[in-house]
Coordinates of C-alpha atoms and ligand atoms in Angstrom, one line a residue:
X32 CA 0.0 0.0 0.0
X33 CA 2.6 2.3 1.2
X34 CA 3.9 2.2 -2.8
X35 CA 1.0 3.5 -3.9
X36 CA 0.8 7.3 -5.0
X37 CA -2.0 8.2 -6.6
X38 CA -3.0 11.8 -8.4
X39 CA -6.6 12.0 -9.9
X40 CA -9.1 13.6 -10.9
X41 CA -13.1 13.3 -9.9
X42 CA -16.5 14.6 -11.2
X43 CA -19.7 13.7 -10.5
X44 CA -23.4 15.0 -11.8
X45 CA -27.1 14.5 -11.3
X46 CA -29.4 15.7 -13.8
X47 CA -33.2 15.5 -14.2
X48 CA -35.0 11.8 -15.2
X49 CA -34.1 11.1 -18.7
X50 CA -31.2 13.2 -19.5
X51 CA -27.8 11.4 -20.5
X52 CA -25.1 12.4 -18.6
X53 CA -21.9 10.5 -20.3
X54 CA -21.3 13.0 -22.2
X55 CA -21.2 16.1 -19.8
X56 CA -18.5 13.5 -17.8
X57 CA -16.8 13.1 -21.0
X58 CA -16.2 17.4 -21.2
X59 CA -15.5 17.2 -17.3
X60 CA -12.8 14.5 -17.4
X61 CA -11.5 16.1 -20.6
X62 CA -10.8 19.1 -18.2
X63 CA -9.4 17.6 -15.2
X64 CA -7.2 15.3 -17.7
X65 CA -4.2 17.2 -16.2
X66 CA -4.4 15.7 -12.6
X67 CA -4.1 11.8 -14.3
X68 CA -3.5 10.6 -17.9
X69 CA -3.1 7.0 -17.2
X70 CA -6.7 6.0 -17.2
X71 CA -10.3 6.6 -17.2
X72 CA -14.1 5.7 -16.4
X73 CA -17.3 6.4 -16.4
X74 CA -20.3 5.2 -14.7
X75 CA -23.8 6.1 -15.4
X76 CA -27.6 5.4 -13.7
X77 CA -30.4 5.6 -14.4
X78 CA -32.3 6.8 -11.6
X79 CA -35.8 5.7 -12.5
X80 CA -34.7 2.8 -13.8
X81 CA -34.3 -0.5 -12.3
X82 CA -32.1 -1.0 -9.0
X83 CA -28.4 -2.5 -10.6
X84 CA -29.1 -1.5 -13.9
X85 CA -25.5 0.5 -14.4
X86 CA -23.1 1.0 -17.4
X87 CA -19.5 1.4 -16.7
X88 CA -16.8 2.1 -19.1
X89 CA -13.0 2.1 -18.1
X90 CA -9.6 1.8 -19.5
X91 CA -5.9 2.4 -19.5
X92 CA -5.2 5.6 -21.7
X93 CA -6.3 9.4 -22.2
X94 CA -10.4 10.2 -21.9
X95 CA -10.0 10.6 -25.3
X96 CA -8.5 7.4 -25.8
X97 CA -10.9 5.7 -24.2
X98 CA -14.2 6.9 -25.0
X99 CA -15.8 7.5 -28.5
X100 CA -19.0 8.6 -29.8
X101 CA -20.0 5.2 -29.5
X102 CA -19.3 4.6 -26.3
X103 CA -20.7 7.4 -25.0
X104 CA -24.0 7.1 -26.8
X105 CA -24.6 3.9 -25.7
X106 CA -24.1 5.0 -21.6
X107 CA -27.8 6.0 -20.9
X108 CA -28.6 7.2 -17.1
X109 CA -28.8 10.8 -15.7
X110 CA -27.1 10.5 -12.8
X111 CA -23.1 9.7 -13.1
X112 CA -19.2 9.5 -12.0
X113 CA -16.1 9.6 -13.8
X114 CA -12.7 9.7 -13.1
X115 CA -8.8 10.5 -14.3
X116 CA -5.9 9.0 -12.8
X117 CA -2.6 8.4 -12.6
X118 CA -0.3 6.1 -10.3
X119 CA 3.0 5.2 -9.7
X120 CA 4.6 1.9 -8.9
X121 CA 2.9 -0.6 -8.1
X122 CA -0.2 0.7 -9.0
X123 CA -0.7 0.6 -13.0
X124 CA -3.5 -2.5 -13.1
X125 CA -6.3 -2.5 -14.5
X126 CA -8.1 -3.7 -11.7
X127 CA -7.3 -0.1 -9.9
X128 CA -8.7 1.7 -12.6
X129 CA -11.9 3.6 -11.2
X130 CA -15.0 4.1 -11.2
X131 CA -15.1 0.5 -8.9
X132 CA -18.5 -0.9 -9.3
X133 CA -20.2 -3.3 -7.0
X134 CA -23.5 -5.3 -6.4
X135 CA -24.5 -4.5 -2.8
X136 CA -27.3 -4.9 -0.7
X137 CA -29.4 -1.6 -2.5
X138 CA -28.3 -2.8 -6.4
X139 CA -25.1 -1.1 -7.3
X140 CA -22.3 0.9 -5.7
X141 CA -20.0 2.9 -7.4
X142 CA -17.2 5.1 -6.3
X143 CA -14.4 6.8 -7.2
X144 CA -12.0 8.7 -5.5
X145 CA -8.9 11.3 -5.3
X146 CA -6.6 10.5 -2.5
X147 CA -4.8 8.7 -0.4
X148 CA -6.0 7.1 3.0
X149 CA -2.9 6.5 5.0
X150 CA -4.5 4.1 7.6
X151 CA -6.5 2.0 4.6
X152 CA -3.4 -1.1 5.6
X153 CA -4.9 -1.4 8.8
X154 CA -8.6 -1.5 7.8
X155 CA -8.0 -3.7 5.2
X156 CA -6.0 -6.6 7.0
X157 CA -8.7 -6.3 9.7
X158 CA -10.9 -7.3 6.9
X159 CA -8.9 -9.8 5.5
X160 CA -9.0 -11.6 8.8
X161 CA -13.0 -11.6 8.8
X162 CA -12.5 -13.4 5.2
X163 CA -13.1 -10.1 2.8
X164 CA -11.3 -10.5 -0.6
X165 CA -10.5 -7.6 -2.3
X166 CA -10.1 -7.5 -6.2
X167 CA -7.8 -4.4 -7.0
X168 CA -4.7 -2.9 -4.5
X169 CA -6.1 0.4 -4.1
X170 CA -7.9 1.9 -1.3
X171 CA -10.5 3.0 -2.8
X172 CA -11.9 -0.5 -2.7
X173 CA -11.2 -0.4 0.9
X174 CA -13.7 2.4 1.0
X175 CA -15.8 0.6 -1.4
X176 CA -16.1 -2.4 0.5
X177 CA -16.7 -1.0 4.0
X178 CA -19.5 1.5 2.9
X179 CA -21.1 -1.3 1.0
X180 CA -21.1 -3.3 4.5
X181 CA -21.9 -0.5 6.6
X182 CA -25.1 0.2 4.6
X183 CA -26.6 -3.3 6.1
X184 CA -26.5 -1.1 9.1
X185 CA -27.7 2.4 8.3
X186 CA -31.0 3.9 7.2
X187 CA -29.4 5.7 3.4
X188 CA -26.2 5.4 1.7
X189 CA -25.0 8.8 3.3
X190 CA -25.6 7.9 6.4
X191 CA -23.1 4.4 5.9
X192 CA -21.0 7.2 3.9
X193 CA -20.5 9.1 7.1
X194 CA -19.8 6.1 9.3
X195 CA -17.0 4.6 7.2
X196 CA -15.6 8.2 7.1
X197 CA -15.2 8.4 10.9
X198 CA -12.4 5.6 10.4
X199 CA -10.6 7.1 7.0
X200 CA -7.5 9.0 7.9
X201 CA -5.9 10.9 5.0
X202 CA -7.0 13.3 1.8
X203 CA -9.6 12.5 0.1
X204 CA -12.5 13.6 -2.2
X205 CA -15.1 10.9 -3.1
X206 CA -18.2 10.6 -5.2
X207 CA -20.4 7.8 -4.3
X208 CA -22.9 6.1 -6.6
X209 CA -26.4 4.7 -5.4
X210 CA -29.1 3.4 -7.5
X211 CA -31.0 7.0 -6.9
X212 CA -28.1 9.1 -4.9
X213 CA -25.0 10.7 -5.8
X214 CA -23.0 11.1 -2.5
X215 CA -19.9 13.3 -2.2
X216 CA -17.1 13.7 0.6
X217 CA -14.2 15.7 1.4
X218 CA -11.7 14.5 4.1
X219 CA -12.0 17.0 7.0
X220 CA -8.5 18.7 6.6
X221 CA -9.6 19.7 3.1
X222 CA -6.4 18.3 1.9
X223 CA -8.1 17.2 -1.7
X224 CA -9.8 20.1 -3.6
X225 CA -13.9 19.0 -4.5
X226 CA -16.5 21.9 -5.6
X227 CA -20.1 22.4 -6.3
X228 CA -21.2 23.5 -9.5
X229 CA -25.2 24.1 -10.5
X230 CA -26.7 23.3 -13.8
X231 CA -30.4 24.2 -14.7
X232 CA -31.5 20.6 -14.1
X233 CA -29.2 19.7 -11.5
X234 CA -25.9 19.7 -10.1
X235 CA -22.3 19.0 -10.6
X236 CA -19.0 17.8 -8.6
X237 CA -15.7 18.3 -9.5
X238 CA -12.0 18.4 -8.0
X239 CA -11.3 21.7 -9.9
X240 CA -13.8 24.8 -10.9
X241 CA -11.7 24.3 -14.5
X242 CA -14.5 21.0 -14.7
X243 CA -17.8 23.0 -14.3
X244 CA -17.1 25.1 -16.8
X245 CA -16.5 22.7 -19.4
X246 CA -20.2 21.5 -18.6
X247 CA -21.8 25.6 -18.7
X248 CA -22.2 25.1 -15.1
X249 CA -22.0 27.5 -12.2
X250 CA -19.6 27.7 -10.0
X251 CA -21.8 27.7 -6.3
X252 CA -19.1 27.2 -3.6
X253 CA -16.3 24.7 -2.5
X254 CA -17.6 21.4 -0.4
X255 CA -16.2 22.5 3.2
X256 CA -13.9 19.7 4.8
X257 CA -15.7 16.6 6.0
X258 CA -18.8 18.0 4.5
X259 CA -21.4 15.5 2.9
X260 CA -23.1 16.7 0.2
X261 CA -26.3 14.5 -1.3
X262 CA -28.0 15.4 -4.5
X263 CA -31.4 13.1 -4.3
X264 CA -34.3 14.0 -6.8
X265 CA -32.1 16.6 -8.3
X266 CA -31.9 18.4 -5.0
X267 CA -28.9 19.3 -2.8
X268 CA -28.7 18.1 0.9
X269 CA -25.7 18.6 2.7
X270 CA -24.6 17.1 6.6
X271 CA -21.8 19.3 8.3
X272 CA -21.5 16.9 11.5
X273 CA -17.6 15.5 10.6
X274 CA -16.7 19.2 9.5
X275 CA -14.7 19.8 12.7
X276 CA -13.6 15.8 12.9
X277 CA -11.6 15.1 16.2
X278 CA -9.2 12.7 14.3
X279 CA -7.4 16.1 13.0
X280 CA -8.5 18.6 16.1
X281 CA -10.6 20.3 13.9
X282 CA -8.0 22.2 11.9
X283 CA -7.9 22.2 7.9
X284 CA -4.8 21.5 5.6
X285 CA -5.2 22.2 2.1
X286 CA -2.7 20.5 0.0
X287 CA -0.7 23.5 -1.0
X288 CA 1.1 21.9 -4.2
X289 CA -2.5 22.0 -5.8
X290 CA -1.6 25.8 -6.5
X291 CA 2.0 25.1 -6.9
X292 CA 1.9 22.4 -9.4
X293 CA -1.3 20.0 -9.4
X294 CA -4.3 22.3 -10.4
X295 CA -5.4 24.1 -13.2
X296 CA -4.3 27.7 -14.4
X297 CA -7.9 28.8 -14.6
X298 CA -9.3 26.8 -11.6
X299 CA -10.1 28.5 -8.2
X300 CA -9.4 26.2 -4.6
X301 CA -11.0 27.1 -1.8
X302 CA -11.7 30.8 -2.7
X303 CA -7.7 31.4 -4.2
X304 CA -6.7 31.4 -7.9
X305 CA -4.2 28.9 -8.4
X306 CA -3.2 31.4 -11.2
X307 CA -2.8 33.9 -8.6
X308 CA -0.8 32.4 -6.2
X309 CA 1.9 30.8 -8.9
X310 CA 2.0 34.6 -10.3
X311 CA 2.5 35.7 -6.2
X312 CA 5.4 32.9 -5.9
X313 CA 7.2 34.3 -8.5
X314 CA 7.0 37.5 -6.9
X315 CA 8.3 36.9 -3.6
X316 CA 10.9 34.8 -5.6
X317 CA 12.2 37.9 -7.5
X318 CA 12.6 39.6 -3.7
X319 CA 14.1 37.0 -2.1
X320 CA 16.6 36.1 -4.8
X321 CA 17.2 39.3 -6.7
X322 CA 19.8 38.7 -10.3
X323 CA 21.0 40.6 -12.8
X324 CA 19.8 39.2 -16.2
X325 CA 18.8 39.9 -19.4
X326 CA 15.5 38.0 -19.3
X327 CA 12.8 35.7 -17.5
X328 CA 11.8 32.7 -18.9
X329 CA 9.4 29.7 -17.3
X330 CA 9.9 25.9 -17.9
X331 CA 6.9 25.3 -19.8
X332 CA 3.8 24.9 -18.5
X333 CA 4.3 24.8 -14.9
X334 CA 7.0 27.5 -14.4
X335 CA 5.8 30.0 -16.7
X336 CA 3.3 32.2 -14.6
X337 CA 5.9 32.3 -11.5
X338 CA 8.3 33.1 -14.2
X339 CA 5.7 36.0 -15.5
X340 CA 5.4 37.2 -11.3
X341 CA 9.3 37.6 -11.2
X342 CA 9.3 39.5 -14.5
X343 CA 6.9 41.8 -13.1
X344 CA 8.7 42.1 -9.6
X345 CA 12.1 42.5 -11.0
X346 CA 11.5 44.8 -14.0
X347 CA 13.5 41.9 -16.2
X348 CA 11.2 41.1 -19.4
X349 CA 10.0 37.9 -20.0
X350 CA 10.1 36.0 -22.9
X351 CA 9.0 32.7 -24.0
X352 CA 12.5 30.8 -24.2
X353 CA 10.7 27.2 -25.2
X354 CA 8.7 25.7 -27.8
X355 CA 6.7 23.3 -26.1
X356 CA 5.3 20.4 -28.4
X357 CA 2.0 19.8 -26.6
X358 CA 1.5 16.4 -28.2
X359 CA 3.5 14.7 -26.2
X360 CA 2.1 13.2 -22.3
X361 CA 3.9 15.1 -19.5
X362 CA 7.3 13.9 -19.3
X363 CA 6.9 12.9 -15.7
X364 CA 4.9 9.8 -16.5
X365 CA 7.6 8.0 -18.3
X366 CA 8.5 4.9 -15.7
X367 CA 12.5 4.8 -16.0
X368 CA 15.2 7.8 -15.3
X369 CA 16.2 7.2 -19.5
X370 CA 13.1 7.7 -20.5
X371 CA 12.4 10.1 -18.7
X372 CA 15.4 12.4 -20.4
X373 CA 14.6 11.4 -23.7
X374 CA 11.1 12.8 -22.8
X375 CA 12.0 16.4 -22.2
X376 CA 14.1 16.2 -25.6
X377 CA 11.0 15.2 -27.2
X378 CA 8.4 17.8 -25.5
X379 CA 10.8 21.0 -25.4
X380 CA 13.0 23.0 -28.0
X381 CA 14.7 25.9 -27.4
X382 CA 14.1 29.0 -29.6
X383 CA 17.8 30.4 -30.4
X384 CA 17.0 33.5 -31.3
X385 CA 15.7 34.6 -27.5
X386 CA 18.5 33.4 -25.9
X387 CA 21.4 33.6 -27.7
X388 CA 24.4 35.6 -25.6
X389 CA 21.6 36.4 -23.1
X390 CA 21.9 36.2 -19.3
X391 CA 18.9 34.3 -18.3
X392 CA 16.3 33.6 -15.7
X393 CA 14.6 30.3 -15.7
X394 CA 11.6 29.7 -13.5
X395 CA 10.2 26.3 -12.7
X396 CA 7.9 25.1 -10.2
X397 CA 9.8 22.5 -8.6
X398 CA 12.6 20.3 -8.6
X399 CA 12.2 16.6 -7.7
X400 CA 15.3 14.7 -9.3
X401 CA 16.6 17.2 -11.2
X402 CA 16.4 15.9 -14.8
X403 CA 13.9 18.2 -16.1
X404 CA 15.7 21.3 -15.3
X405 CA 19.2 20.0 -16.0
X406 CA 18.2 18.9 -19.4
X407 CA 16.5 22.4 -19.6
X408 CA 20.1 24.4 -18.7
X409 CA 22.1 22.0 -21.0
X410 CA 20.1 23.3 -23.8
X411 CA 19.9 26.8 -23.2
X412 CA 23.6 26.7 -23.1
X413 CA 24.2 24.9 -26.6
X414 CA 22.0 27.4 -27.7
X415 CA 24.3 30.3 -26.7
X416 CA 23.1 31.2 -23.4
X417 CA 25.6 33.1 -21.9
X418 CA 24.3 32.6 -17.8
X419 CA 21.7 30.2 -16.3
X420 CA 19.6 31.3 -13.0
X421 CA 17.5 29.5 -11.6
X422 CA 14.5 30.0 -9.2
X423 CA 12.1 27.6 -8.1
X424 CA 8.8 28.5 -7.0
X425 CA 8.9 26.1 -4.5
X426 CA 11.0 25.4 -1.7
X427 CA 13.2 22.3 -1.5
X428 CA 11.1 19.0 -1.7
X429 CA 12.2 16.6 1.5
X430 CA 9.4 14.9 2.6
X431 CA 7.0 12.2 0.4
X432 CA 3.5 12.9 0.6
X433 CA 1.3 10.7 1.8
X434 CA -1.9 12.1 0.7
X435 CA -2.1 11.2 -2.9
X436 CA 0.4 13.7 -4.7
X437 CA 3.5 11.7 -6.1
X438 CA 6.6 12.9 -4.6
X439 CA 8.8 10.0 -4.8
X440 CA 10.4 8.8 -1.7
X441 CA 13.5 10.8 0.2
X442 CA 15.8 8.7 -1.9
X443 CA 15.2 9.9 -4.7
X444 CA 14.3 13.8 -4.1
X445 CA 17.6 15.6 -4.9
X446 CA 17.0 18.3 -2.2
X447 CA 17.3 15.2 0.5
X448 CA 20.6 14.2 -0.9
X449 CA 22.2 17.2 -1.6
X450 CA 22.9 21.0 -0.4
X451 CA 22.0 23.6 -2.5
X452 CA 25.0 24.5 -3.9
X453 CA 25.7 20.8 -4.4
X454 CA 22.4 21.2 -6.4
X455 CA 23.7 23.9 -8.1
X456 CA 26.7 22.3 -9.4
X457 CA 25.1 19.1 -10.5
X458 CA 22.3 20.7 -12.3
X459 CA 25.1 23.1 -13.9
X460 CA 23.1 26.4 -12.9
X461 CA 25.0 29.7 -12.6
X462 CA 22.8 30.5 -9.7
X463 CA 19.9 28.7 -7.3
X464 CA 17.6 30.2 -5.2
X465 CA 14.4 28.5 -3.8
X466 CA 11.3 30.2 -2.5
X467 CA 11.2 30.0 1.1
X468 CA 8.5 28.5 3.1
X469 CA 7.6 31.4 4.8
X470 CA 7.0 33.0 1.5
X471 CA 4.9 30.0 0.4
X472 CA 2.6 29.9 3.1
X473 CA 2.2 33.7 1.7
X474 CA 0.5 32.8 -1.8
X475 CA -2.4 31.3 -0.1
X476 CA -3.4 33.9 2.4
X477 CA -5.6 33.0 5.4
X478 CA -5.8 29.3 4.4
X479 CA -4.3 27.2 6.0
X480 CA -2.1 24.3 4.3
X481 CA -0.6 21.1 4.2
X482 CA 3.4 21.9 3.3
X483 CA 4.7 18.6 4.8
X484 CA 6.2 17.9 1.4
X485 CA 8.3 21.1 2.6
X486 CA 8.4 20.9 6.1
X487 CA 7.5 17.4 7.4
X488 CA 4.6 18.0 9.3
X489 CA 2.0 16.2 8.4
X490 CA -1.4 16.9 9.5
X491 CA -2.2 13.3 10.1
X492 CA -0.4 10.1 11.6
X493 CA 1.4 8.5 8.6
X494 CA 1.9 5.1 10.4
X495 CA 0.6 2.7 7.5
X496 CA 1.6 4.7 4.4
X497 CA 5.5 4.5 5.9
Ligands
LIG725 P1 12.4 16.3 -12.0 O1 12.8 16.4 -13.4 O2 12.4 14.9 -11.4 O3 13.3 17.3 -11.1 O4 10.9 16.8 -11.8 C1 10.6 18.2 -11.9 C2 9.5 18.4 -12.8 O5 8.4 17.6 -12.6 C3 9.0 19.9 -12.7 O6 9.0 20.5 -14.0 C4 7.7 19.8 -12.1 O7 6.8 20.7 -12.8 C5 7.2 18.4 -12.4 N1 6.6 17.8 -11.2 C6 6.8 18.0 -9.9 N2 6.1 17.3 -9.1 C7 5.3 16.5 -9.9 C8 4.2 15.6 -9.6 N3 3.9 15.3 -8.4 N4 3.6 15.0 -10.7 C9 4.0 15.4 -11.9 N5 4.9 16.2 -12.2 C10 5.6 16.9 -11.2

């Protein structure tokens, strides 16, 4: 379990009897396909129809990959879930691949989920030893498996919903699928983003506000941590008793490398623009670790609006130094440390003419291993580059999460091995500043965060996910 990383992407909607919802999953997935582009579902309802009667479609590959007109057209049901995801080692089964769908005392569950649940070891061996089997690794079937049992025990779905969420310790944002309910959850520290979005005939969920546009809907509000939100004959209820859960004292941690690196340009968490605070970071970075250069430039996509915030800090124009080739996946999916260089080659290309005999600045988000940007400052210099800053919009990553995002473990994070001029040297950087962590906290105002990636303090006990 502990091997498991997990980054997805959920959304969830309930429309009025006899509409078809496939397709308005199709456009939200499409949306969210930046937080997982290993695989995809769907799962639709009818919710006048007959108890069981559901139509999944899942597979390995992009939304677009995996769905076609066909497909789609065949899903009929107005109520649905769908999700994007991608995992690391261990992981990449097809049996993990989610929406999970089960028969169950009420006709058919289905759930899907974003996060990680650091105690799910525990609950599952204790199940194991009462005989359970279990068909996929993640613990999402964990979930899965003990709300399905719980509702033998409960008067609704929500209600065995809120009693298997008592035990769950971890991030998560989960959309459960009843016959005649959609159910939705966010883990009380509000480590995984989940919003609410209204259509005219109903309602929408969705880890990012990037997703409810791509369906025309309206962005009403952000679920509240360890709020349980039911949408039942197209109407919204929602049950606020786990929103100041003891297991975390009542305090909130939003996952702050949502804004740094995760989310969407255009989405808004928890009442800040991720756009905003990337734009801030760069800011604070141009204070903290002033140069003298000729120009800014980002590592395309995720360093170039920290990269534009410096530019307008330090008065040193930007320009775009990159050609980014956006046909290629994101380079950090490819499994092995070769592939993985061969990856940037394919995706980026320097244009010459911006940086020839120029001093330059060059922005990213983060550093994990240090390929990317090495790669990056190899080719500026062959193209004539006559200095290489760089600034990360990000302090040093030390810690693995354990709530979902994939930072691989301390072994492999170059900041944990090295010093930062050792850093320096090895990535072959003229200069290296990082932003510092009190400047970080700075970009989300008032809200407060999970930075244990940073910091090590995690907001939770960790003891399985070790
Ligand atoms: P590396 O080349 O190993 O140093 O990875 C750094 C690059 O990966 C940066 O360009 C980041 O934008 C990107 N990155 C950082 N964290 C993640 C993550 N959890 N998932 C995917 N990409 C990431």
């Amino acid at each position: 379990m502990g091997s498991l990383h997990e980054e997805c992407g959920v959304f969830g909607i309930f429309r009025q009897a006899h509409a078809d919802v496939a397709h308005d999953i199709y456009y939200g997935l499409t949306a969210l396909q930046h937080r997982g582009q290993e695989a995809a579902g769907i799962a639709v309802c009818d919710t006048m129809g007959e108890r069981g009667n559901i139509c999944l479609h899942k597979n390995m590959g992009l939304v677009s990959e995996v769905f076609n007109e066909e497909t789609l057209a065949g899903m009929k049901g107005n109520v649905g879930i769908g999700h994007v995801r991608y995992s690391t080692s261990g992981g990449s089964v097809t049996e993990n691949v989610q929406p999970l769908s089960y028969h169950y005392l009420k006709g058919t569950l289905a759930i899907v989920h974003n996060g990680n649940i650091v105690n799910a070891g525990r609950l599952k061996e204790e199940m194991m030893k009462e005989g359970e089997v279990f068909r996929a690794t993640s613990d999402t079937e964990v979930i899965a498996m003990r709300i399905a049992r719980m509702r033998a025990h409960t008067s609704c779905i929500e209600e065995a919903v809120k009693e298997v969420t008592k035990e769950l310790l971890g991030g998560y944002a989960l959309l459960v699928m009843s016959p005649r309910k959609l159910v939705a959850i966010r883990d009380p520290l509000g480590l995984k983003p989940l919003c609410i979005g209204k259509i005219t005939d109903g309602y929408v969920l969705a880890s990012e506000s990037c997703a409810l546009s791509a369906v025309d809907a309206e962005f009403v509000r952000d679920v509240k941590p360890g709020e349980i939100i039911t949408i039942r004959n197209g109407k919204l209820f929602t049950d606020e008793t786990l929103c100041n859960n003891t297991l975390c004292n009542g305090s909130q941690a939003h996952c702050v490398f949502e804004y740094i690196y995760f989310a969407r340009l255009d989405s808004v968490l928890d009442g800040i623009s991720v756009y905003s605070a990337r734009f801030q970071a760069g800011r604070m970075l141009a204070e903290s670790g002033p140069v003298e250069a000729d120009l800014v430039t980002g590592v395309p996509e995720s360093g170039l609006t920290a990269a534009a915030g410096f530019a307008d800090a330090s008065g040193i124009p930007f320009m775009h130094a990159f050609h980014k080739n956006s046909y290629v996946g994101r380079t950090f999916i490819k499994p092995t440390q070769q592939e993985r260089q061969t990856g940037v080659h394919m995706k980026l290309n320097v244009i010459t003419e911006v940086v020839k005999g120029k001093r330059i600045v060059l922005i990213d988000d983060s550093i994990v291993r240090g390929t990317t940007i090495a790669n990056l400052i190899t080719m500026l210099r062959k193209a004539g580059a006559s200095a290489v800053h760089v600034r990360i919009s990000s302090p040093p990553f030390l810690y693995p999460c354990y709530y979902g995002t994939d930072v691989p473990d301390s072994t492999q994070l170059i900041a944990k091995q090295f010093s930062i001029e050792e850093i320096r040297k090895k990535i072959g950087a003229d200069s290296l500043a990082y932003l510092r962590i009190e400047d970080l906290k700075k970009t989300t105002p008032d809200l407060p965060v999970c930075s244990a990636c940073f910091d090590g303090k995690y907001p939770t006990e960790t003891y399985d996910a070790k």
